[in-house]
CSV table of C-alpha atoms and ligand atoms in Angstrom, one decimal:
chain,number,residue,atom,x,y,z
A,140,ARG,CA,-27.9,-4.3,-13.5
A,141,SER,CA,-28.9,-0.7,-12.8
A,142,PRO,CA,-27.0,1.6,-10.7
A,143,VAL,CA,-28.4,2.5,-6.8
A,144,SER,CA,-28.3,6.0,-6.0
A,145,GLY,CA,-25.7,6.5,-3.3
A,146,GLU,CA,-23.6,3.3,-4.1
A,147,GLY,CA,-21.1,4.9,-5.8
A,148,HIS,CA,-18.4,7.1,-4.1
A,149,SER,CA,-15.5,9.2,-5.1
A,150,HIS,CA,-13.5,11.4,-3.1
A,151,LEU,CA,-12.4,12.9,-6.6
A,152,LEU,CA,-15.9,13.9,-7.3
A,153,PRO,CA,-17.7,14.7,-4.5
A,154,GLY,CA,-21.7,15.9,-5.2
A,155,GLY,CA,-21.2,15.3,-8.9
A,156,PHE,CA,-20.2,11.9,-9.0
A,157,ASN,CA,-23.9,10.1,-8.0
A,158,SER,CA,-25.2,11.9,-10.9
A,159,LEU,CA,-22.7,10.1,-13.1
A,160,TRP,CA,-22.8,6.9,-11.7
A,161,CYS,CA,-26.4,6.7,-12.1
A,162,SER,CA,-26.8,8.5,-15.3
A,163,GLU,CA,-29.1,6.7,-18.2
A,164,THR,CA,-26.9,4.6,-20.1
A,165,ARG,CA,-25.0,3.3,-17.1
A,166,VAL,CA,-25.0,-0.4,-16.4
A,167,VAL,CA,-23.4,-1.9,-13.5
A,168,GLU,CA,-21.5,-5.5,-13.8
A,169,GLU,CA,-20.7,-7.5,-11.0
A,170,PHE,CA,-18.0,-10.0,-10.7
A,171,GLN,CA,-17.2,-12.3,-8.2
A,172,MET,CA,-14.5,-14.4,-7.9
A,173,ASN,CA,-14.0,-17.1,-5.4
A,174,GLN,CA,-10.3,-17.9,-4.9
A,175,PRO,CA,-8.6,-15.2,-3.1
A,176,ILE,CA,-5.5,-13.6,-5.1
A,177,PRO,CA,-3.0,-10.5,-4.4
A,178,PRO,CA,-3.6,-7.4,-6.0
A,179,TYR,CA,-0.8,-7.9,-8.6
A,180,LEU,CA,-3.0,-10.4,-10.3
A,181,PHE,CA,-6.0,-8.4,-10.8
A,182,ALA,CA,-6.4,-6.9,-14.3
A,183,PHE,CA,-8.7,-5.3,-16.9
A,184,ALA,CA,-9.0,-5.6,-20.3
A,185,VAL,CA,-11.2,-3.4,-22.6
A,186,GLY,CA,-12.1,-3.5,-26.1
A,187,GLU,CA,-13.9,-4.9,-28.8
A,188,LEU,CA,-13.1,-8.7,-28.0
A,189,GLY,CA,-14.4,-11.9,-29.7
A,190,PHE,CA,-13.2,-15.3,-29.2
A,191,ARG,CA,-13.2,-19.1,-30.3
A,192,GLU,CA,-13.5,-22.4,-27.9
A,193,VAL,CA,-10.6,-24.0,-27.9
A,194,GLY,CA,-11.1,-26.6,-25.1
A,195,PRO,CA,-13.6,-27.4,-22.3
A,196,ARG,CA,-12.3,-24.9,-20.1
A,197,THR,CA,-10.5,-22.5,-22.7
A,198,ARG,CA,-11.4,-19.9,-24.7
A,199,VAL,CA,-9.0,-17.6,-26.9
A,200,TYR,CA,-9.9,-13.9,-27.0
A,201,SER,CA,-8.2,-11.1,-29.0
A,202,GLU,CA,-9.7,-8.1,-30.7
A,203,ALA,CA,-12.6,-9.3,-33.0
A,204,VAL,CA,-10.2,-9.9,-36.0
A,205,ASN,CA,-10.9,-13.1,-37.4
A,206,SER,CA,-7.6,-13.8,-39.2
A,207,VAL,CA,-6.1,-13.3,-35.5
A,208,LEU,CA,-8.4,-15.2,-33.6
A,209,ASP,CA,-8.2,-18.3,-36.0
A,210,ALA,CA,-4.2,-18.1,-35.6
A,211,ALA,CA,-4.5,-17.9,-32.2
A,212,ALA,CA,-6.9,-21.0,-31.7
A,213,LYS,CA,-4.7,-23.0,-34.0
A,214,GLU,CA,-1.4,-22.1,-31.9
A,215,PHE,CA,-3.1,-22.8,-28.7
A,216,ALA,CA,-5.2,-26.1,-29.6
A,217,GLY,CA,-3.0,-28.2,-27.5
A,218,THR,CA,-3.7,-26.2,-24.2
A,219,GLU,CA,-6.1,-28.7,-22.8
A,220,GLU,CA,-3.3,-31.4,-22.8
A,221,MET,CA,-1.5,-28.9,-21.1
A,222,ILE,CA,-3.7,-28.5,-18.2
A,223,ARG,CA,-4.0,-32.3,-17.7
A,224,GLN,CA,-0.5,-32.8,-17.7
A,225,GLY,CA,-0.1,-30.0,-15.4
A,226,GLU,CA,-2.9,-31.5,-13.0
A,227,LYS,CA,-1.0,-35.0,-13.0
A,228,LEU,CA,2.0,-33.2,-12.0
A,229,PHE,CA,0.9,-30.9,-9.7
A,230,GLY,CA,-2.5,-31.4,-8.5
A,231,ASP,CA,-6.2,-30.2,-9.4
A,232,TYR,CA,-6.4,-26.8,-11.2
A,233,ASP,CA,-8.0,-25.0,-8.9
A,234,TRP,CA,-9.3,-21.6,-11.1
A,235,GLU,CA,-11.8,-23.3,-13.1
A,236,ARG,CA,-11.6,-21.2,-16.2
A,237,PHE,CA,-8.2,-21.0,-18.1
A,238,ASP,CA,-8.9,-18.6,-20.8
A,239,LEU,CA,-6.4,-16.6,-23.0
A,240,LEU,CA,-6.3,-13.4,-24.2
A,241,VAL,CA,-4.0,-12.0,-26.9
A,242,LEU,CA,-3.5,-8.3,-26.8
A,243,PRO,CA,-2.1,-5.9,-29.3
A,244,PRO,CA,1.7,-5.9,-30.0
A,245,SER,CA,2.6,-3.1,-27.5
A,246,PHE,CA,1.9,-5.6,-24.6
A,247,PRO,CA,5.1,-5.2,-23.0
A,248,TYR,CA,5.5,-8.8,-21.4
A,249,GLY,CA,5.4,-12.2,-23.0
A,250,GLY,CA,2.9,-13.2,-20.7
A,251,MET,CA,0.9,-12.1,-17.5
A,252,GLU,CA,-0.6,-15.0,-15.5
A,253,ASN,CA,-3.6,-13.2,-14.7
A,254,PRO,CA,-5.8,-15.8,-13.0
A,255,ARG,CA,-8.6,-17.4,-14.8
A,256,MET,CA,-7.4,-15.2,-18.1
A,257,VAL,CA,-3.9,-15.6,-19.1
A,258,PHE,CA,-2.5,-12.3,-20.7
A,259,LEU,CA,-0.3,-13.1,-23.9
A,260,THR,CA,1.8,-10.7,-26.3
A,261,PRO,CA,0.7,-11.6,-29.9
A,262,THR,CA,4.4,-12.6,-31.0
A,263,VAL,CA,4.0,-16.1,-29.3
A,264,ILE,CA,1.6,-16.5,-32.0
A,265,LYS,CA,4.4,-18.2,-34.8
A,266,GLY,CA,2.3,-20.5,-36.9
A,267,ASP,CA,4.0,-23.7,-35.7
A,268,ALA,CA,2.5,-24.1,-32.2
A,269,SER,CA,5.7,-23.2,-30.6
A,270,GLY,CA,4.1,-20.7,-28.8
A,271,ALA,CA,2.9,-23.0,-26.6
A,272,GLN,CA,5.8,-22.7,-24.5
A,273,VAL,CA,4.8,-19.3,-23.1
A,274,VAL,CA,1.3,-20.8,-22.4
A,275,ALA,CA,2.8,-23.8,-20.8
A,276,HIS,CA,4.8,-21.2,-18.4
A,277,GLU,CA,1.4,-19.0,-17.8
A,278,LEU,CA,-0.3,-22.1,-17.0
A,279,ALA,CA,2.4,-23.3,-14.6
A,280,HIS,CA,2.1,-20.3,-12.7
A,281,SER,CA,-1.7,-21.7,-12.1
A,282,TRP,CA,0.1,-23.9,-9.3
A,283,THR,CA,3.3,-21.9,-8.5
A,284,GLY,CA,3.2,-18.3,-8.1
A,285,ASN,CA,-0.5,-18.2,-8.5
A,286,LEU,CA,-1.7,-20.8,-5.9
A,287,ILE,CA,1.8,-19.7,-3.8
A,288,THR,CA,2.6,-16.3,-4.3
A,289,ASN,CA,5.8,-14.4,-3.0
A,290,MET,CA,5.3,-11.9,-0.1
A,291,ASN,CA,7.2,-9.3,-1.7
A,292,ASN,CA,9.3,-8.7,-5.1
A,293,GLU,CA,12.5,-9.5,-3.1
A,294,HIS,CA,11.4,-13.4,-3.1
A,295,PHE,CA,10.1,-12.9,-6.2
A,296,TRP,CA,12.2,-16.2,-7.3
A,297,LEU,CA,9.7,-18.3,-5.5
A,298,ASN,CA,7.2,-17.6,-8.0
A,299,GLU,CA,9.3,-17.5,-11.2
A,300,GLY,CA,11.8,-19.9,-10.7
A,301,PHE,CA,9.0,-22.5,-9.7
A,302,THR,CA,7.1,-21.6,-12.5
A,303,THR,CA,10.4,-22.0,-14.8
A,304,TYR,CA,10.8,-25.5,-13.3
A,305,ALA,CA,6.8,-26.4,-13.6
A,306,GLU,CA,7.1,-25.0,-17.2
A,307,ARG,CA,9.9,-27.3,-18.1
A,308,ARG,CA,8.4,-30.3,-16.5
A,309,ILE,CA,4.7,-29.5,-18.5
A,310,VAL,CA,7.1,-29.0,-21.6
A,311,GLU,CA,8.6,-32.3,-21.3
A,312,ALA,CA,5.5,-34.2,-20.7
A,313,VAL,CA,3.8,-32.8,-24.1
A,314,GLN,CA,6.7,-32.0,-26.2
A,315,GLY,CA,9.3,-34.6,-25.0
A,316,GLU,CA,12.9,-34.1,-23.0
A,317,ASP,CA,14.6,-32.8,-26.0
A,318,ARG,CA,12.4,-29.7,-26.5
A,319,ALA,CA,12.6,-28.9,-22.2
A,320,ILE,CA,16.4,-29.5,-22.5
A,321,LEU,CA,16.8,-27.3,-25.4
A,322,ASN,CA,14.4,-24.5,-23.3
A,323,THR,CA,16.8,-25.2,-20.0
A,324,GLY,CA,20.1,-24.6,-22.6
A,325,ILE,CA,18.8,-21.2,-23.7
A,326,GLY,CA,17.8,-20.1,-20.1
A,327,TRP,CA,21.3,-21.3,-19.2
A,328,LYS,CA,23.0,-18.9,-21.4
A,329,GLY,CA,20.7,-16.1,-20.4
A,330,LEU,CA,21.6,-16.5,-16.8
A,331,ASN,CA,25.1,-16.5,-17.6
A,332,GLU,CA,24.6,-13.4,-19.5
A,333,GLU,CA,22.7,-11.5,-16.7
A,334,MET,CA,25.9,-12.4,-14.5
A,335,GLU,CA,27.8,-10.1,-17.0
A,336,ARG,CA,24.8,-7.2,-16.9
A,337,PHE,CA,25.0,-7.2,-13.0
A,338,LYS,CA,29.0,-7.5,-12.4
A,339,ASP,CA,28.9,-4.1,-10.6
A,340,ASN,CA,25.8,-4.6,-9.0
A,341,LEU,CA,26.0,-8.2,-7.5
A,342,GLU,CA,22.8,-7.7,-5.1
A,343,PHE,CA,20.7,-8.8,-8.3
A,344,THR,CA,22.5,-12.0,-8.8
A,345,LYS,CA,21.1,-13.2,-5.5
A,346,LEU,CA,17.9,-15.3,-5.6
A,347,LYS,CA,16.5,-13.4,-2.6
A,348,ASN,CA,17.7,-9.8,-2.6
A,349,ASN,CA,17.2,-6.5,-1.2
A,350,GLN,CA,15.3,-4.2,-3.2
A,351,GLU,CA,14.8,-1.2,-0.8
A,352,GLY,CA,14.7,2.2,-2.8
A,353,VAL,CA,14.8,0.3,-6.2
A,354,ASP,CA,12.8,0.0,-9.0
A,355,PRO,CA,11.9,-3.4,-9.7
A,356,ASP,CA,11.5,-2.9,-13.4
A,357,ALA,CA,14.7,-1.7,-13.6
A,358,VAL,CA,16.6,-4.9,-12.2
A,359,TYR,CA,14.2,-7.0,-13.8
A,360,SER,CA,15.8,-10.0,-14.8
A,361,GLU,CA,16.4,-13.8,-15.7
A,362,VAL,CA,18.1,-14.5,-12.6
A,363,PRO,CA,14.7,-15.2,-10.2
A,364,TYR,CA,13.7,-17.3,-13.3
A,365,GLU,CA,16.8,-19.4,-14.4
A,366,LYS,CA,18.8,-19.5,-11.0
A,367,GLY,CA,15.9,-20.1,-9.3
A,368,PHE,CA,15.4,-23.2,-11.6
A,369,GLN,CA,18.7,-24.3,-11.0
A,370,PHE,CA,18.1,-24.3,-7.3
A,371,LEU,CA,15.1,-26.7,-7.3
A,372,TRP,CA,16.8,-28.8,-10.5
A,373,ARG,CA,19.8,-29.1,-7.9
A,374,ILE,CA,17.4,-30.3,-5.5
A,375,GLU,CA,15.4,-32.5,-7.7
A,376,ARG,CA,19.2,-34.1,-8.7
A,377,GLN,CA,19.8,-34.5,-5.1
A,378,ILE,CA,16.8,-36.6,-4.0
A,379,GLY,CA,15.6,-37.9,-7.2
A,380,ARG,CA,12.7,-37.4,-9.4
A,381,PRO,CA,9.9,-39.1,-7.4
A,382,ALA,CA,10.7,-38.0,-4.0
A,383,PHE,CA,10.9,-34.4,-5.5
A,384,ASP,CA,7.5,-34.6,-7.2
A,385,GLU,CA,6.2,-36.0,-4.0
A,386,PHE,CA,7.4,-32.7,-2.1
A,387,ILE,CA,6.4,-30.2,-4.8
A,388,LYS,CA,2.8,-31.7,-4.4
A,389,LYS,CA,3.0,-31.6,-0.9
A,390,TYR,CA,4.4,-28.0,-0.6
A,391,ILE,CA,1.5,-26.6,-3.1
A,392,ALA,CA,-0.8,-28.3,-1.2
A,393,THR,CA,0.2,-27.0,2.2
A,394,PHE,CA,0.6,-23.3,1.3
A,395,LYS,CA,-1.8,-22.5,-1.5
A,396,PHE,CA,-3.7,-19.1,-1.6
A,397,LYS,CA,-1.1,-18.2,0.8
A,398,SER,CA,1.9,-15.4,0.2
A,399,ILE,CA,5.6,-16.8,1.7
A,400,ASP,CA,9.0,-15.8,1.6
A,401,THR,CA,12.4,-17.6,1.2
A,402,HIS,CA,12.6,-18.5,4.8
A,403,THR,CA,9.2,-20.1,5.0
A,404,PHE,CA,10.3,-22.4,1.8
A,405,LEU,CA,13.6,-23.5,3.3
A,406,LYS,CA,12.0,-24.1,6.8
A,407,PHE,CA,9.5,-26.7,4.9
A,408,LEU,CA,12.3,-27.9,2.7
A,409,LYS,CA,14.6,-28.8,5.6
A,410,ALA,CA,11.5,-30.4,7.6
A,411,ASN,CA,10.1,-32.5,4.7
A,412,VAL,CA,13.6,-33.7,3.1
A,413,PRO,CA,15.9,-33.9,6.3
A,414,GLY,CA,19.5,-33.6,5.7
A,415,THR,CA,19.1,-31.3,2.4
A,416,GLU,CA,21.0,-28.8,4.1
A,417,LYS,CA,24.1,-30.9,4.8
A,418,GLU,CA,24.1,-32.2,0.9
A,419,ILE,CA,23.3,-28.5,-0.8
A,420,ASP,CA,24.4,-25.0,0.5
A,421,LEU,CA,21.2,-23.8,1.0
A,422,VAL,CA,22.4,-20.4,2.1
A,423,LEU,CA,24.9,-20.1,-0.6
A,424,TRP,CA,22.0,-20.9,-3.3
A,425,THR,CA,19.4,-18.4,-1.7
A,426,GLU,CA,21.6,-15.4,-0.4
A,427,GLY,CA,24.6,-15.7,-2.4
A,428,THR,CA,25.8,-13.9,-5.6
A,429,GLY,CA,26.7,-15.4,-8.9
A,430,ILE,CA,26.2,-19.3,-9.9
A,431,PRO,CA,27.0,-21.9,-7.6
A,432,PRO,CA,29.6,-24.2,-8.4
A,433,ASP,CA,27.0,-27.0,-8.5
A,434,ALA,CA,24.6,-25.5,-11.1
A,435,TYR,CA,24.3,-27.6,-14.3
A,436,GLU,CA,24.6,-27.1,-17.9
A,437,PRO,CA,22.3,-29.3,-19.7
A,438,VAL,CA,23.0,-32.3,-21.8
A,439,SER,CA,21.4,-34.1,-24.4
A,440,ASN,CA,22.1,-34.7,-28.0
A,441,LEU,CA,20.3,-32.0,-29.7
A,442,TYR,CA,21.5,-29.4,-27.2
A,443,THR,CA,25.3,-30.4,-27.5
A,444,LYS,CA,25.2,-30.4,-31.6
A,445,ILE,CA,23.7,-27.1,-31.8
A,446,VAL,CA,26.2,-25.5,-29.4
A,447,SER,CA,29.0,-27.6,-31.1
A,448,LEU,CA,27.8,-26.0,-34.4
A,449,ALA,CA,27.7,-22.7,-32.9
A,450,ASN,CA,31.7,-23.1,-31.9
A,451,GLU,CA,32.3,-24.4,-35.4
A,452,PHE,CA,31.2,-21.1,-36.6
A,453,LYS,CA,34.0,-19.2,-34.9
A,454,LEU,CA,36.6,-21.5,-36.9
A,455,GLY,CA,34.4,-20.0,-40.1
A,456,ARG,CA,32.0,-23.2,-40.7
A,457,MET,CA,28.2,-22.2,-41.4
A,458,PRO,CA,26.0,-25.1,-40.7
A,459,ARG,CA,25.1,-27.0,-43.8
A,460,GLU,CA,21.4,-26.8,-44.8
A,461,ASP,CA,20.8,-30.5,-43.7
A,462,GLU,CA,22.0,-29.8,-40.5
A,463,VAL,CA,19.4,-27.4,-40.1
A,464,ALA,CA,16.6,-28.8,-41.8
A,465,ASP,CA,14.8,-29.4,-38.9
A,466,TRP,CA,15.4,-26.7,-37.0
A,467,ARG,CA,12.5,-24.7,-35.5
A,468,GLY,CA,13.0,-21.0,-33.8
A,469,GLN,CA,14.3,-22.4,-30.7
A,470,GLU,CA,17.1,-24.4,-32.1
A,471,TRP,CA,18.1,-21.0,-33.9
A,472,GLU,CA,17.6,-19.1,-31.0
A,473,LEU,CA,20.3,-21.1,-29.1
A,474,TYR,CA,22.4,-21.3,-32.0
A,475,LEU,CA,22.6,-17.1,-32.2
A,476,GLU,CA,23.2,-17.1,-28.7
A,477,ASN,CA,26.1,-19.0,-28.7
A,478,LEU,CA,27.8,-17.2,-31.2
A,479,PRO,CA,30.3,-14.6,-30.6
A,480,LYS,CA,28.8,-11.3,-29.8
A,481,ILE,CA,30.7,-9.9,-32.5
A,482,ILE,CA,31.3,-11.5,-35.9
A,483,GLU,CA,32.5,-10.1,-39.3
A,484,ALA,CA,29.9,-8.1,-41.3
A,485,SER,CA,30.4,-10.5,-44.2
A,486,GLN,CA,29.6,-13.3,-42.3
A,487,VAL,CA,26.3,-11.8,-40.8
A,488,LEU,CA,25.3,-11.0,-44.5
A,489,ALA,CA,26.2,-14.7,-45.7
A,490,LEU,CA,24.4,-16.2,-42.4
A,491,ASP,CA,21.2,-14.4,-43.7
A,492,GLU,CA,21.8,-14.8,-47.0
A,493,ARG,CA,21.4,-18.7,-46.6
A,494,TYR,CA,18.9,-18.7,-43.9
A,495,ARG,CA,16.5,-15.6,-44.2
A,496,LEU,CA,16.7,-15.3,-40.3
A,497,SER,CA,16.1,-11.1,-40.3
A,498,GLU,CA,13.2,-12.2,-42.0
A,499,SER,CA,12.0,-14.8,-39.8
A,500,LYS,CA,8.5,-14.9,-38.3
A,501,ASP,CA,9.7,-15.8,-35.3
A,502,TYR,CA,10.7,-12.8,-33.1
A,503,GLU,CA,13.0,-14.7,-30.7
A,504,VAL,CA,15.1,-15.5,-33.7
A,505,LYS,CA,14.6,-12.2,-35.7
A,506,VAL,CA,15.7,-10.5,-32.8
A,507,ALA,CA,18.8,-12.6,-31.8
A,508,PHE,CA,19.8,-12.2,-35.3
A,509,LEU,CA,19.4,-8.0,-35.3
A,510,GLN,CA,21.0,-7.7,-32.4
A,511,LEU,CA,24.3,-9.6,-33.7
A,512,ALA,CA,24.0,-7.2,-36.6
A,513,ILE,CA,23.7,-4.3,-34.8
A,514,MET,CA,27.0,-5.8,-32.3
A,515,SER,CA,28.6,-6.8,-35.8
A,516,GLN,CA,27.9,-3.0,-37.0
A,517,CYS,CA,26.1,-4.7,-40.1
A,518,ARG,CA,24.2,-1.7,-41.1
A,519,ASN,CA,22.4,-3.7,-43.9
A,520,PHE,CA,19.7,-4.5,-41.2
A,521,TYR,CA,19.2,-1.3,-39.6
A,522,GLY,CA,15.9,-0.9,-41.6
A,523,GLU,CA,14.7,-3.9,-40.1
A,524,VAL,CA,15.6,-2.6,-36.9
A,525,GLU,CA,13.8,0.1,-37.0
A,526,LYS,CA,10.6,-2.0,-38.6
A,527,THR,CA,10.9,-4.3,-35.7
A,528,LEU,CA,11.4,-1.5,-32.6
A,529,LYS,CA,8.4,0.1,-34.2
A,530,GLU,CA,5.9,-2.9,-34.7
A,531,VAL,CA,6.5,-4.6,-31.1
A,532,GLY,CA,6.8,-3.2,-27.8
A,533,ARG,CA,7.6,-6.4,-25.9
A,534,MET,CA,10.2,-5.4,-23.9
A,535,LYS,CA,12.2,-8.5,-24.5
A,536,TYR,CA,12.9,-7.4,-27.6
A,537,LEU,CA,13.3,-3.2,-27.0
A,538,ARG,CA,16.0,-4.2,-24.6
A,539,PRO,CA,18.5,-5.9,-26.2
A,540,LEU,CA,18.1,-4.0,-29.8
A,541,TYR,CA,18.1,-0.4,-28.2
A,542,ARG,CA,21.1,-1.6,-25.9
A,543,ALA,CA,23.0,-2.7,-28.8
A,544,LEU,CA,22.5,0.5,-30.6
A,545,VAL,CA,23.3,2.7,-27.6
A,546,GLN,CA,26.7,0.9,-27.2
A,547,GLY,CA,27.3,1.5,-30.9
A,548,LYS,CA,29.1,4.4,-33.0
A,549,GLU,CA,27.6,7.8,-32.6
A,550,GLU,CA,25.4,7.2,-35.9
A,551,ASP,CA,23.6,4.2,-33.9
A,552,LYS,CA,22.7,6.4,-31.2
A,553,ILE,CA,21.3,9.1,-33.4
A,554,LEU,CA,19.0,6.0,-35.0
A,555,ALA,CA,18.0,4.9,-31.4
A,556,LYS,CA,17.3,8.3,-30.6
A,557,ARG,CA,15.1,9.1,-33.2
A,558,VAL,CA,13.3,5.7,-33.6
A,559,PHE,CA,12.3,6.0,-29.9
A,560,SER,CA,11.3,9.4,-30.4
A,561,GLU,CA,9.0,8.3,-33.2
A,562,ALA,CA,7.9,5.1,-31.4
A,563,ARG,CA,7.4,6.0,-27.9
A,564,GLU,CA,3.9,7.0,-27.8
A,565,CYS,CA,3.2,3.3,-29.2
A,566,TYR,CA,5.0,1.7,-26.2
A,567,HIS,CA,3.4,0.7,-22.8
A,568,PRO,CA,4.8,3.3,-20.1
A,569,ILE,CA,6.4,0.6,-18.5
A,570,ALA,CA,8.5,-0.1,-21.8
A,571,ARG,CA,9.1,3.3,-22.2
A,572,GLY,CA,10.6,3.8,-18.9
A,573,VAL,CA,12.7,0.8,-19.5
A,574,VAL,CA,14.1,2.3,-22.7
A,575,GLU,CA,14.7,5.8,-21.2
A,576,SER,CA,16.6,3.8,-18.1
A,577,ILE,CA,18.9,2.4,-20.8
A,578,PHE,CA,19.6,6.0,-22.7
A,579,ALA,CA,20.0,7.4,-19.3
A,580,LYS,CA,22.8,4.6,-18.5
A,581,HIS,CA,24.6,4.8,-22.0
A,582,LEU,CA,24.0,8.3,-23.6
B,175,LIG,ZN1,6.2,-16.1,-14.8
């Protein structure tokens, strides 16, 4: 509609604003959303966008480039099936639309669960529908962590722990138990590594923690995701899956469109699952540091096989081609994460010669491999490291690569500084800040 004189206000432009507001080419768009949300879930995207229909309530949007749109539509073709599985597990989908927006490579996150339209990094488009896992995570937020949100960031695990749990249940329903366990195993490894990272700052190994005076971006970690997941999985093991499914449905129905804290959750748990506090040390889980002794490393044939192959590498045996023939990105990711942090440079070269990991289209694999190459001082791949740092701005990849470089020799540090000075303008301000804080700590 046309603008109306006097309706626009600005403290910055008193007087001049009304003529700007009412200028000739101005159009006012009004948007009303009926579901209440906290402000962190509100986002704008501006650009020349195109879209493809991928389901009855889903379009995938990106910059209007046909090749990107086609690849995205193919990658996310299974979205409607995931929404249906989610509804079966957690109740009706309450947001009407579930659209996806694929952003440019500088987007600093894997995804952001903005309700009705999820924002995604283009690195989830891998060409083999495995990017669906990030979509499963963002979709799971539609119930856990968008319907019920944390009261503040000190209770962030209520968003992410629940969502990680819900994501794995959706993945299990759609892609099978083996896939879900692989996902859990990668998370388990990640959680253990965070304990190492925070060994001098144990506060941030707690689920509920004190963030007074702390920049949340500086302490962002897998702890709320994976320890939160482990806590819920522990409760599931205690009371059995059918009872836990009932509990989650009731929890969501009770608190939907509200923001709550850890205390409220525990009170609800104790009221609805009487006696849990006698079986599970709820205080240790929510307020204690580290990983509780009753957390659980997952077991499955595939998971155990990959971890044992990684252990054999330490004895000098590389997996045979027939052993990895049907491996996808996640299998490689788990394998690489379970190798020693530092290996012989010659072993790095041999691994790449056989499996071309440095050229993987899957950034999870490529970055895990490049991190290993840097830690092992194998300089043959530094060209690829630089290229990667300049083409994506997702913090999940920037963090390990820059961290590995600044912990290396003098020339690695110089490389890190040069690449950052050349790439920084292409990074999102949040990502830029994170790299700067890595430099401040190590340089
Ligand atoms: Zn999330």
